mmCIF file of C-alpha atoms and ligand atoms in Angstrom:
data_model
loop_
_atom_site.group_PDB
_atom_site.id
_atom_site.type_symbol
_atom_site.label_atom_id
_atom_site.label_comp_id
_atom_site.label_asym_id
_atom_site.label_seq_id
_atom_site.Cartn_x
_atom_site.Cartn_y
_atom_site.Cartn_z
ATOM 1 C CA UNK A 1 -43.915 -33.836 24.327
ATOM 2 C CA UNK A 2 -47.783 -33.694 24.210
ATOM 3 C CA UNK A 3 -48.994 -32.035 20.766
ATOM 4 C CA UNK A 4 -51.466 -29.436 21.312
ATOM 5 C CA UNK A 5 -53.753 -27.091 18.998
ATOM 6 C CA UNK A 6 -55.270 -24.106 19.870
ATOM 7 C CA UNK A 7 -59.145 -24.064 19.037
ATOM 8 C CA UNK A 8 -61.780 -20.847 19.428
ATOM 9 C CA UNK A 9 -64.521 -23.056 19.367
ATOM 10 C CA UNK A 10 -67.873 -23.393 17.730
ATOM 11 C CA UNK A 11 -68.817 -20.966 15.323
ATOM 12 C CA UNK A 12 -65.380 -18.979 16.149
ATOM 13 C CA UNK A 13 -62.959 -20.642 14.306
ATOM 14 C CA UNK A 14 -62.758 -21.408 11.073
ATOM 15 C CA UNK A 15 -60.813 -24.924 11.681
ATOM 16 C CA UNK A 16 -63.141 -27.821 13.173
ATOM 17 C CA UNK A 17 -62.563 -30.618 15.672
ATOM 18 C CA UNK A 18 -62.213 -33.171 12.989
ATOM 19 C CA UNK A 19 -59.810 -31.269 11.144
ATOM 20 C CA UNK A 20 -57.472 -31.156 14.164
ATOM 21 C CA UNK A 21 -58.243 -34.515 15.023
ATOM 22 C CA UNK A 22 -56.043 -35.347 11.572
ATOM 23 C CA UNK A 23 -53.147 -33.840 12.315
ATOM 24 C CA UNK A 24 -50.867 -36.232 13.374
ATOM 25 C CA UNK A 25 -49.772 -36.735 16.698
ATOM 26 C CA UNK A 26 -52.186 -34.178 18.443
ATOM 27 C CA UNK A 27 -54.041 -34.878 21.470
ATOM 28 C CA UNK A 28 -55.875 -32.445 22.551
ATOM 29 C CA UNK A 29 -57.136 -28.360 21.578
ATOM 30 C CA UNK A 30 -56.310 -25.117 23.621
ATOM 31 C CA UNK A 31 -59.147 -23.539 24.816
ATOM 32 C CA UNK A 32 -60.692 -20.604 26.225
ATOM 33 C CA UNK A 33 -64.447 -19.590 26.437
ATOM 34 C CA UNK A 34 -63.647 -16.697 24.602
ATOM 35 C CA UNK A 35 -66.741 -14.771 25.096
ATOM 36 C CA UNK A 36 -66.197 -14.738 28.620
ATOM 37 C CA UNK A 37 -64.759 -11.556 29.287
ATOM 38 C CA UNK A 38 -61.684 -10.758 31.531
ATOM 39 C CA UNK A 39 -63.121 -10.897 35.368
ATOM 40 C CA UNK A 40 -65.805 -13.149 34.501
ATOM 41 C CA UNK A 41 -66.754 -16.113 35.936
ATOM 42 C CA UNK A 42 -66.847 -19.128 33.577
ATOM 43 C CA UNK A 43 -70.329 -20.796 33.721
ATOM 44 C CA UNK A 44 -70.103 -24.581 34.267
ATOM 45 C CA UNK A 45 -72.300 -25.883 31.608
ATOM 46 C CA UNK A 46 -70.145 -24.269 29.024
ATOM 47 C CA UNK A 47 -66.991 -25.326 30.252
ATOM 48 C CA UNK A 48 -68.346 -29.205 29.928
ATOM 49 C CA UNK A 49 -69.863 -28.636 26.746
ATOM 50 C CA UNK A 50 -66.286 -27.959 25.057
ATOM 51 C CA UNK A 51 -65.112 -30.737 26.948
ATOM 52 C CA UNK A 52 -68.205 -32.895 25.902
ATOM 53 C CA UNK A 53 -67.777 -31.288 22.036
ATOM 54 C CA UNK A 54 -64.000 -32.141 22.158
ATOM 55 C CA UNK A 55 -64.237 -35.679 23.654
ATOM 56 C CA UNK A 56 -66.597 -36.755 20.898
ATOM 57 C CA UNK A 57 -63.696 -35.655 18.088
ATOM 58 C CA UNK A 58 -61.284 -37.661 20.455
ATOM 59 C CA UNK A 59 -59.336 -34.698 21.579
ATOM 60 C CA UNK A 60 -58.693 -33.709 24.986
ATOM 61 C CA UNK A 61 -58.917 -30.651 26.755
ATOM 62 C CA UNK A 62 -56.536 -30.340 29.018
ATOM 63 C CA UNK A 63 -54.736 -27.118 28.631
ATOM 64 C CA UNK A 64 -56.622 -23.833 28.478
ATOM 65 C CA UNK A 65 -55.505 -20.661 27.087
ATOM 66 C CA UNK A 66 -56.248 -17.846 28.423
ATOM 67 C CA UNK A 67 -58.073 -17.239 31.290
ATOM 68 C CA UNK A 68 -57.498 -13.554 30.916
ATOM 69 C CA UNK A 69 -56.912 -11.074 34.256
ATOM 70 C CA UNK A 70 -59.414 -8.437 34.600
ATOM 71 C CA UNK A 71 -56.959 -5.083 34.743
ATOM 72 C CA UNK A 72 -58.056 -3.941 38.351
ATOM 73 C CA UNK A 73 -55.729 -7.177 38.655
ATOM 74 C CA UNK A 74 -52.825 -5.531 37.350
ATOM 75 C CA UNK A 75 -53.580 -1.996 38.633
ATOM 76 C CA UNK A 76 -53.525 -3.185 42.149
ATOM 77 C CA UNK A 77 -57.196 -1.345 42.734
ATOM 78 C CA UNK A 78 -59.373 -2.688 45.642
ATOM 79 C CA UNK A 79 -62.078 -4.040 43.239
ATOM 80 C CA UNK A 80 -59.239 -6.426 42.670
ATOM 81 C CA UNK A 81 -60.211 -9.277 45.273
ATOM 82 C CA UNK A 82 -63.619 -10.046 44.291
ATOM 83 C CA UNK A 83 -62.025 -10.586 40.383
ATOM 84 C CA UNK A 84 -59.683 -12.887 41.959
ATOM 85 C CA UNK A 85 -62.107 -14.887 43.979
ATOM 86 C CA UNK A 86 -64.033 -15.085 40.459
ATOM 87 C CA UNK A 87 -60.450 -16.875 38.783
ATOM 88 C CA UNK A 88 -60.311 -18.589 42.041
ATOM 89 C CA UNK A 89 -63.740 -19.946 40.955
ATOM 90 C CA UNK A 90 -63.252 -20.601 37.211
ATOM 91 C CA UNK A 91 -59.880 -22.383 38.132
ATOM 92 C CA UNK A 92 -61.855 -25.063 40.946
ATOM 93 C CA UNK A 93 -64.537 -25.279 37.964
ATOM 94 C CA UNK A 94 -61.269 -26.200 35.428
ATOM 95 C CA UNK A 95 -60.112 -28.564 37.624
ATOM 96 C CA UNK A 96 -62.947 -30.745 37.710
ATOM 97 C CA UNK A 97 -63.263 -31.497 34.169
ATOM 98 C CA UNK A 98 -59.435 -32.148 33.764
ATOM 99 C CA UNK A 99 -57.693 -29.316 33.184
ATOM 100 C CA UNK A 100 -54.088 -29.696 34.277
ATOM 101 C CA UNK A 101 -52.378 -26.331 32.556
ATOM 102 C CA UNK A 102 -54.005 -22.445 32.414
ATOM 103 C CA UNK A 103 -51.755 -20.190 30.407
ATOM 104 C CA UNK A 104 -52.476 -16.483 31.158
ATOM 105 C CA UNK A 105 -50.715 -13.387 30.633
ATOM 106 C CA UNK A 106 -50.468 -9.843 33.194
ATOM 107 C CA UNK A 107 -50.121 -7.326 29.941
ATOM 108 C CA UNK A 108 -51.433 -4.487 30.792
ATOM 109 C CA UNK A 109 -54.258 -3.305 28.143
ATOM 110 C CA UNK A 110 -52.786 -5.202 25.277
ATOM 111 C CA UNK A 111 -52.677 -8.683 25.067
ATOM 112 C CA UNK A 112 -50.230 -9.379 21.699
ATOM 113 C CA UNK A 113 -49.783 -6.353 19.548
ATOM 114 C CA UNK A 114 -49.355 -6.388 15.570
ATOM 115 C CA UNK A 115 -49.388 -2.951 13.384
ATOM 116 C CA UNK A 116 -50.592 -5.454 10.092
ATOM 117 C CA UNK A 117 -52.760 -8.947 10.451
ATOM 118 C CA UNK A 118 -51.441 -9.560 6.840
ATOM 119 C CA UNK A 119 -48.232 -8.595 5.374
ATOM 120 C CA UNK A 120 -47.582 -10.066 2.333
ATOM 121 C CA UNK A 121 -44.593 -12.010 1.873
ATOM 122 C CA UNK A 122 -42.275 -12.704 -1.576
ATOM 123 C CA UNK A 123 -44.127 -15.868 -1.839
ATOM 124 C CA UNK A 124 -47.479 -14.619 -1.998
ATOM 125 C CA UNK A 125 -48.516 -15.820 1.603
ATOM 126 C CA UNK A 126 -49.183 -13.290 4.061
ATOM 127 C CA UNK A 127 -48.314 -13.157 7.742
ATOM 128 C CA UNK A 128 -48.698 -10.727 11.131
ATOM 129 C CA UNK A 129 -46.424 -8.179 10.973
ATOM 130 C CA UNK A 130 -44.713 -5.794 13.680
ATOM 131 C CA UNK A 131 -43.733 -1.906 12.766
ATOM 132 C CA UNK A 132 -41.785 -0.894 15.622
ATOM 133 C CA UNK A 133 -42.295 2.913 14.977
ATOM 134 C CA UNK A 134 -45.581 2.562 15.302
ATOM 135 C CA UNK A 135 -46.303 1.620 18.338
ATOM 136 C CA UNK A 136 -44.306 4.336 19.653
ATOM 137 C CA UNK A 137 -45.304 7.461 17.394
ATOM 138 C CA UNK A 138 -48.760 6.264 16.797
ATOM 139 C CA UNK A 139 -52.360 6.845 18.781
ATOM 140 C CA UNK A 140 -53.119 3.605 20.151
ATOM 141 C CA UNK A 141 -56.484 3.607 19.406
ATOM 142 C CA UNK A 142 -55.602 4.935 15.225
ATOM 143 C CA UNK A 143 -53.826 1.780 15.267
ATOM 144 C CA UNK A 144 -56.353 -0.337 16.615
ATOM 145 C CA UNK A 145 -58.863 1.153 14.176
ATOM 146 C CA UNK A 146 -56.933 0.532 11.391
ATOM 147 C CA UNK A 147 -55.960 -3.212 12.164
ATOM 148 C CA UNK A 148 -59.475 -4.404 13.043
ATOM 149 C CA UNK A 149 -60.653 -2.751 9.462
ATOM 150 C CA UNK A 150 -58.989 -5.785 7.881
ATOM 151 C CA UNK A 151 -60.774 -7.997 10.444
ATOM 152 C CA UNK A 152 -64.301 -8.765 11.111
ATOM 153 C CA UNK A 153 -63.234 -11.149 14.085
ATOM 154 C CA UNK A 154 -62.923 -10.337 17.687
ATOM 155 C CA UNK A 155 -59.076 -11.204 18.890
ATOM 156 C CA UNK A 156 -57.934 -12.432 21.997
ATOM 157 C CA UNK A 157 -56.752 -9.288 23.677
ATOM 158 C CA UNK A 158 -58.716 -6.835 21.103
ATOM 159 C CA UNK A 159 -62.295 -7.495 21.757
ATOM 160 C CA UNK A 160 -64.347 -5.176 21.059
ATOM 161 C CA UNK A 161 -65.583 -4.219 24.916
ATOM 162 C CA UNK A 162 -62.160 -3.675 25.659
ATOM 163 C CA UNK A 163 -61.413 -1.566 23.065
ATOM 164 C CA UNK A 164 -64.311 1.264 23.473
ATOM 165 C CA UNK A 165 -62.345 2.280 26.976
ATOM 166 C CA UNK A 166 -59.151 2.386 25.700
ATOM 167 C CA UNK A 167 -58.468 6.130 26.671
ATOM 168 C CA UNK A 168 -59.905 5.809 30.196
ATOM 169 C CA UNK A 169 -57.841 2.129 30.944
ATOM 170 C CA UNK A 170 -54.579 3.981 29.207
ATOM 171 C CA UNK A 171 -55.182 7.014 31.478
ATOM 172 C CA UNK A 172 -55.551 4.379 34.531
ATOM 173 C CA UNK A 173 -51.714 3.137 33.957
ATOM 174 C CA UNK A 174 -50.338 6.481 33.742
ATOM 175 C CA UNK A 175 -48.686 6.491 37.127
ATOM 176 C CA UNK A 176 -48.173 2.642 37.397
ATOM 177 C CA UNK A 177 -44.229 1.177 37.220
ATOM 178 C CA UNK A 178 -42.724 -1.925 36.225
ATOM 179 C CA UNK A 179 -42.094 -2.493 40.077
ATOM 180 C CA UNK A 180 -45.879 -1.659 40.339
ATOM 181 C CA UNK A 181 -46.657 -4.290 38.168
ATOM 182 C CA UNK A 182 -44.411 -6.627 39.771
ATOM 183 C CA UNK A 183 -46.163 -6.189 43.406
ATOM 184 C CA UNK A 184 -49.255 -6.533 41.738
ATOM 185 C CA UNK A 185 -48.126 -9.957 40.146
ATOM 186 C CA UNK A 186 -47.339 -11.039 43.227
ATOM 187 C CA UNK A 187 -50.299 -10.393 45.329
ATOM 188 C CA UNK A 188 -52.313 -12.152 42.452
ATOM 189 C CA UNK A 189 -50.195 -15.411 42.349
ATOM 190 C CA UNK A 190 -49.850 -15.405 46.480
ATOM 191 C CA UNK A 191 -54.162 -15.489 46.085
ATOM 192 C CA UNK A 192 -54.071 -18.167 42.734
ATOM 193 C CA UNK A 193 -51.405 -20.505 43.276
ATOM 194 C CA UNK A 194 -52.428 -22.055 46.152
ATOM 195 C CA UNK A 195 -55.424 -22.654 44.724
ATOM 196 C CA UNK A 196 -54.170 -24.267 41.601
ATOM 197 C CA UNK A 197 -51.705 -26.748 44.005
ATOM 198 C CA UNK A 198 -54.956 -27.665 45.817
ATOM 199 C CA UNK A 199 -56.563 -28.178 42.434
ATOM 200 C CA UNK A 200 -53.531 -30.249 40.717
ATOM 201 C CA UNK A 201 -53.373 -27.601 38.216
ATOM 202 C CA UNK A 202 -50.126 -25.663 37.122
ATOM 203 C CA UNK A 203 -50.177 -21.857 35.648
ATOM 204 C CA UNK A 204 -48.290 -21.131 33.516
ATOM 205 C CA UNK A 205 -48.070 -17.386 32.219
ATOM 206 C CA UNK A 206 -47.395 -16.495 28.941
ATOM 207 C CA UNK A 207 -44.794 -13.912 28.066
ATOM 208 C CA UNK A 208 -45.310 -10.424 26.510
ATOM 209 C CA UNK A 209 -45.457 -10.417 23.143
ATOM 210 C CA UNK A 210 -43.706 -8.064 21.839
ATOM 211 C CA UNK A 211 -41.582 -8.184 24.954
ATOM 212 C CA UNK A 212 -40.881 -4.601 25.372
ATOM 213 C CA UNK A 213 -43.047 -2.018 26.583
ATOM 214 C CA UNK A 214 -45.768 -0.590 24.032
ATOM 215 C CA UNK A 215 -47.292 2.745 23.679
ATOM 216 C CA UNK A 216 -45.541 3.897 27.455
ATOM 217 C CA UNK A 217 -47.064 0.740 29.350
ATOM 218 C CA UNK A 218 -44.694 -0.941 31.026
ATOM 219 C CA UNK A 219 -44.285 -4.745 30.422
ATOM 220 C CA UNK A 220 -42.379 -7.265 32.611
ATOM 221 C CA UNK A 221 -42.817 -10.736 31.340
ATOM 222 C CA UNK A 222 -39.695 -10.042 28.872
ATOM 223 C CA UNK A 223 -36.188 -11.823 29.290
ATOM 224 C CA UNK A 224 -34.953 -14.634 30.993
ATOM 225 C CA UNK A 225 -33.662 -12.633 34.380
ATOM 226 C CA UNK A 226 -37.719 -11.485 34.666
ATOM 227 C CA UNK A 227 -38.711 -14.659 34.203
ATOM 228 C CA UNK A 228 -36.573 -15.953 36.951
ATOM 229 C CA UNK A 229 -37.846 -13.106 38.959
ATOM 230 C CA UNK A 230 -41.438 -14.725 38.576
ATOM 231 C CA UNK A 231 -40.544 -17.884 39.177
ATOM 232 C CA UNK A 232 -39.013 -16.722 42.860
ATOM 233 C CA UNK A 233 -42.140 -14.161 43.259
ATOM 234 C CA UNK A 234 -44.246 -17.712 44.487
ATOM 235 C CA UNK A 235 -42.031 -19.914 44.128
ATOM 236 C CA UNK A 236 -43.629 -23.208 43.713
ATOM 237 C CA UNK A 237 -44.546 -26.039 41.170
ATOM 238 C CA UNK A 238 -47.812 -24.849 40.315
ATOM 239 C CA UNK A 239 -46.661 -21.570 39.148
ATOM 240 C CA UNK A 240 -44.857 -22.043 35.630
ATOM 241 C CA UNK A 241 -44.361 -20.482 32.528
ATOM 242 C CA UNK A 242 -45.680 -21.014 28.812
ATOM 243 C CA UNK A 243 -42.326 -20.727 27.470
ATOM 244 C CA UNK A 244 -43.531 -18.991 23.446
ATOM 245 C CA UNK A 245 -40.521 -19.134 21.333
ATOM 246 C CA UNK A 246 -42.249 -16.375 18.945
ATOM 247 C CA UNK A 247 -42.743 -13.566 21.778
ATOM 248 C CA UNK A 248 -39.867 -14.235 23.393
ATOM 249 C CA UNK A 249 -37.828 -14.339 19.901
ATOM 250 C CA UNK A 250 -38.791 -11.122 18.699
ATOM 251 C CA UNK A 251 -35.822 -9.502 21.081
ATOM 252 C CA UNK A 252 -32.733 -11.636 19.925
ATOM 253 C CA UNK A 253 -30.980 -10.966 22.830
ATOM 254 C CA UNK A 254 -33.354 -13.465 24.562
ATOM 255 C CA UNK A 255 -31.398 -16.780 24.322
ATOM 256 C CA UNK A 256 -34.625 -19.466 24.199
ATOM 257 C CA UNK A 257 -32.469 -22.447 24.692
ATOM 258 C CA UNK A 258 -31.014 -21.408 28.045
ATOM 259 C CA UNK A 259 -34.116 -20.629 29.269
ATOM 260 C CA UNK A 260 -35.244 -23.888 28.662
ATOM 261 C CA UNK A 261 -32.449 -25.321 30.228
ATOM 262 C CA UNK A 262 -32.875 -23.150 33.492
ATOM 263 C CA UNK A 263 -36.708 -23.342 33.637
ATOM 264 C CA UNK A 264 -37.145 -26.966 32.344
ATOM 265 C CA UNK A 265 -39.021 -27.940 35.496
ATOM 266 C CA UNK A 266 -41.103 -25.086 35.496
ATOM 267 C CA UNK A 267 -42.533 -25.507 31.722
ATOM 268 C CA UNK A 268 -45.898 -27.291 31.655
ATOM 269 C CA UNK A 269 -46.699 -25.651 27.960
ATOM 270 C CA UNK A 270 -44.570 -24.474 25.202
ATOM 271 C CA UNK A 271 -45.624 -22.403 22.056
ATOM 272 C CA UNK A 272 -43.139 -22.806 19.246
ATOM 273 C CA UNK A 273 -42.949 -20.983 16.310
ATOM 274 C CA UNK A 274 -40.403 -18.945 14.226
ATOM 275 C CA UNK A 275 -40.004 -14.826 13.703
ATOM 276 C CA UNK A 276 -37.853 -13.069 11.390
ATOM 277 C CA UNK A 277 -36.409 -9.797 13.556
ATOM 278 C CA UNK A 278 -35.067 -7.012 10.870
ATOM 279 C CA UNK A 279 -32.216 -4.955 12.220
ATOM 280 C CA UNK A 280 -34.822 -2.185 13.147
ATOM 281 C CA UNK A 281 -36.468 -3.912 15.550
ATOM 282 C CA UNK A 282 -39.166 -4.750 13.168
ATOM 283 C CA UNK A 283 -40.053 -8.495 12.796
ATOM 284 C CA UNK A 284 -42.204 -10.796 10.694
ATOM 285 C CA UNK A 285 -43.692 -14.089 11.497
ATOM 286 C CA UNK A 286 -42.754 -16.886 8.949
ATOM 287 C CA UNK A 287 -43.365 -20.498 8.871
ATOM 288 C CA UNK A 288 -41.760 -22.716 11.606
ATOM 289 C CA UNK A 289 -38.456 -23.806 9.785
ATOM 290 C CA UNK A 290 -35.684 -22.628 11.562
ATOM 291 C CA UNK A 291 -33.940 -21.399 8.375
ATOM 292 C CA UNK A 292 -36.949 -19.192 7.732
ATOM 293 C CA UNK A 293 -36.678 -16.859 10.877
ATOM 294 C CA UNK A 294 -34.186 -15.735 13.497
ATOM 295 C CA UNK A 295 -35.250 -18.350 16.310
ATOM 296 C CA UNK A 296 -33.493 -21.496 15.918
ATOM 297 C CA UNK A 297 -36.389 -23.879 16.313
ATOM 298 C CA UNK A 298 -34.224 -27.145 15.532
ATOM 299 C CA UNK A 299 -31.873 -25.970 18.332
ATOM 300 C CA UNK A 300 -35.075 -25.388 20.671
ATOM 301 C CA UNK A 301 -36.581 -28.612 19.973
ATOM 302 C CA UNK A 302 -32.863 -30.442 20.653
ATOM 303 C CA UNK A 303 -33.042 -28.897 24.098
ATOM 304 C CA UNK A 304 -36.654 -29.403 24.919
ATOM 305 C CA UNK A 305 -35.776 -33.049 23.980
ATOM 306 C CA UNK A 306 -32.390 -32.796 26.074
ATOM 307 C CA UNK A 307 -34.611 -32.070 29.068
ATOM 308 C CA UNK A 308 -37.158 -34.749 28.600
ATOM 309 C CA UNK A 309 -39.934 -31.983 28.004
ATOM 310 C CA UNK A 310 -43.036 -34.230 28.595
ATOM 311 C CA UNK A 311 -45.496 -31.100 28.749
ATOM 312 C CA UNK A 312 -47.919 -29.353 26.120
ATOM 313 C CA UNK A 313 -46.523 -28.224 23.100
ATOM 314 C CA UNK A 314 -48.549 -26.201 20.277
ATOM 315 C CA UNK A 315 -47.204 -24.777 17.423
ATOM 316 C CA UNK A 316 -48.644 -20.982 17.327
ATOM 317 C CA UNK A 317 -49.351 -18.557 14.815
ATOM 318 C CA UNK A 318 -49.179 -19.569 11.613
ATOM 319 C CA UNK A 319 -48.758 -17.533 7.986
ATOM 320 C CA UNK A 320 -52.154 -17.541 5.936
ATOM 321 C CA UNK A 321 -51.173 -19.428 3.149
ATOM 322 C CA UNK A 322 -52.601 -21.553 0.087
ATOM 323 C CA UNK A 323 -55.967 -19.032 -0.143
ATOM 324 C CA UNK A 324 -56.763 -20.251 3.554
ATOM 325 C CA UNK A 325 -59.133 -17.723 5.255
ATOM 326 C CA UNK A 326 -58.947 -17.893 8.463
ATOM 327 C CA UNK A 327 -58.499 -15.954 11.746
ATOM 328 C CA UNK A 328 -55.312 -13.823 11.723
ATOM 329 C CA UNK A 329 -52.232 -16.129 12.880
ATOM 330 C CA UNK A 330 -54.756 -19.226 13.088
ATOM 331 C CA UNK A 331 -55.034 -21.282 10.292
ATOM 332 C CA UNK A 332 -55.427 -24.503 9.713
ATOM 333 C CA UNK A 333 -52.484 -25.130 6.985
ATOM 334 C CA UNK A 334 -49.462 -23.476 8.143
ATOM 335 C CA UNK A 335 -49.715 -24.201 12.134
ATOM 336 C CA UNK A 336 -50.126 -28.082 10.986
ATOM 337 C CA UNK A 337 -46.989 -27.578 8.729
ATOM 338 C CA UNK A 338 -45.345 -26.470 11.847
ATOM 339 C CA UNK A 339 -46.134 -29.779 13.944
ATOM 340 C CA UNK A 340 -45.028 -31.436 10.930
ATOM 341 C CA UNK A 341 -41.505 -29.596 11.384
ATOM 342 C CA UNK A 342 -41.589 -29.807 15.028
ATOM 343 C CA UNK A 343 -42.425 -34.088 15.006
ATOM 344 C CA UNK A 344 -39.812 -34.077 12.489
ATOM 345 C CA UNK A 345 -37.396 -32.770 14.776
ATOM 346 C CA UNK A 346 -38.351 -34.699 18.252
ATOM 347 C CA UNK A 347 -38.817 -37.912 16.117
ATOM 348 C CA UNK A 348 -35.433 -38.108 14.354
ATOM 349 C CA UNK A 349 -33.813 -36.725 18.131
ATOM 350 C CA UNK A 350 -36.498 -39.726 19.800
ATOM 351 C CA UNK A 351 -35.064 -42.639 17.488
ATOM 352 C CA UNK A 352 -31.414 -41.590 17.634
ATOM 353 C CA UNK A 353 -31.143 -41.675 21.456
ATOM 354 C CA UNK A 354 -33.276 -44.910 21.193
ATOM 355 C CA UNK A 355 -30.879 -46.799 19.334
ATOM 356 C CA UNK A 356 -28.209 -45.906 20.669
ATOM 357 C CA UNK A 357 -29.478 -46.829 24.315
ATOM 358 C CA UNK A 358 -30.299 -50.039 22.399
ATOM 359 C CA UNK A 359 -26.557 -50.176 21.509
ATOM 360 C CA UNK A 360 -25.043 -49.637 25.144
ATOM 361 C CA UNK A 361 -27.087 -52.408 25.612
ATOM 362 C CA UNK A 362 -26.335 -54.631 23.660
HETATM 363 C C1 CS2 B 401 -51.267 -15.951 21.889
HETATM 364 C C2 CS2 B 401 -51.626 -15.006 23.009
HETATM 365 O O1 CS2 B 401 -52.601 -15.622 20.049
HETATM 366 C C3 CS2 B 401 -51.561 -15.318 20.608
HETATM 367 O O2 CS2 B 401 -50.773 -14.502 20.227
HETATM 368 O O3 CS2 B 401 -49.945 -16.356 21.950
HETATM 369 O O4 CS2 B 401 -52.791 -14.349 22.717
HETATM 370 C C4 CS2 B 401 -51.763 -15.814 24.227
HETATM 371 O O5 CS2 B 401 -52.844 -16.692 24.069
HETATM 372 C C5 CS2 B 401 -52.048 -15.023 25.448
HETATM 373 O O6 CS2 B 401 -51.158 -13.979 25.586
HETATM 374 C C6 CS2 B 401 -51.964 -15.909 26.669
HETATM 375 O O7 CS2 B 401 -52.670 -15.331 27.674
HETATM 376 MN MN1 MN B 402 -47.507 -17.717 22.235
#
């Protein structure tokens, strides 16, 4: 397992290189050029000057996250080939300075949806919340207003550009279907994959987060049949998963561990983190401990070790805690708490199996 750490870069984070650089154990940041917008094509020079920034703090940069699909994508619209050749581009561009894994997600409109940045908890830390009612009685857009109030950042999946044609991009999906979606997937990854096997990179999308469908848009990337689906829609080494324990954890009838067991192969990156899912449907992110949430993260990091997971691992959101101010889900404290808890895990699984393949020997 290769220990990850999600950076927004320079002047966009609030967490620097050489803090990362001290956590134990990690190796490298996740990385986007997050000013890029969805469609675009990602200008050389800036790619190598994260990779030149990151080297210099002894971190690698091997796994990016996201290169985000323009919608046109996911509509299916003729505009649609000329943003793929432009990910065709930014992929060959990836490739050459290392990149070996590009998580990505097909939401449509929405990339991870919230109704409170930061709920406060019994112990005074605070922590992304999810209302369930209200992204089904509420306006979209009210809801949107009111959570970027609280936030003077721009979020992946909420910038700003996005935002101001939310009514015309809502209006576009009216008529569009899960199975929709599903052909449009496919055309996408029949363009992209080939690509990345040329390129020795693997994709791996992310899954929907929450995985249901929100405000009448229909969402696909949910349970462990879909994700088999995808795997068959191009089926192929190069076209994985990012296998996030938190989205997929929200819905407890999603049973993590077999996934991993089925997909193994196909899991180049894994998020890890814990929820806490109220009867309701509502659900709360907490710190990683397994006894904290619903998702049994011990039991998740037993089978990833099971499998001999040697991919990218990153812990992901994190609670705001001890005064940190920081971007929503993305401090610096909690998220190194949860590699702690995670290393903790793998290490005492690591040495146990080591010693007692020292003992057969012996
Ligand atoms: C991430 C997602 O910050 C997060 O919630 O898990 O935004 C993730 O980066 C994207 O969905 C991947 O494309
Ligand atoms: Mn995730």
């Amino acid at each position: 397992m290769r220990m990850v750490f999600r950076w927004f870069g320079e002047g966009n984070d609030t967490v620097s290189l050489e803090q990362i650089r001290q956590i134990p154990g990690v190796e490298g940041i996740v990385w986007a050029l997050h000013d890029c917008l969805a469609g675009e094509e990602w200008p050389m020079d800036r790619i190598m000057n994260v990779r030149d920034q990151a080297l210099r703090a002894g971190l690698h940069t091997e796994v990016v996250e996201s290169v985000n699909v323009h919608e046109d994508i996911k509509l299916g619209l003729p505009t649609r080939d000329l943003y793929i050749e432009k990910y065709v581009r930014t992929i060959e561009k990836l490739a050459q300075v290392g990149v070996k894994v590009i998580c990505y997600n097909f939401m449509p409109v929405f990339d991870w949806v919230r109704t409170d940045l930061h709920k406060r908890m019994d112990d005074g830390s605070t922590a992304l919340f999810y209302e369930k009612v209200k992204t089904t009685d509420t306006d979209p857009s009210e809801l949107v207003k009111s959570i970027m109030n609280n936030s003077d950042l721009s979020m992946p999946g909420w910038e700003p550009e996005r935002l101001a044609h939310l009514t015309a991009l809502f209006e576009s999906y009216r008529d569009v279907t899960e199975e929709d979606l599903w052909r449009n997937l496919g055309y996408f990854l029949d363009a992209i994959i080939p690509v990345a096997e040329r390129c020795g990179i693997q994709m791996a999308i992310h899954p929907d987060d929450p995985p249901w469908p929100i405000f009448g848009l229909p969402r696909i990337m949910t349970s462990q049949a879909n994700l088999r689906r995808f795997l068959q829609l191009h089926d192929s080494p190069a076209n994985g998963i990012t296998l996030c324990s938190g989205s997929l954890g929200a819905n407890p009838s999603n049973d993590i561990i077999a996934m991993i067991h089925e997909f193994a192969e196909r899991i180049p990156f894994t998020h890890i983190r814990n929820v806490r899912v109220y009867d309701n449907g509502d659900f709360i992110e907490t710190s990683h401990r397994a006894q904290d949430g619903t998702v049994d993260i011990t039991g998740i990091v037993k089978a990833y070790h099971n499998v001999n997971f040697a991919g990218y691992c990153r812990p992901d959101h994190g609670r705001h805690i001890w005064d940190e101010e920081c971007r929503p889900g993305y401090g610096l404290y909690d998220r190194a708490l949860g590699i702690m808890y995670l290393w903790g895990a793998w290490d005492t699984l690591e040495r146990t199996k080591q010693q007692s393949e020292k003992r057969n020997l012996s």
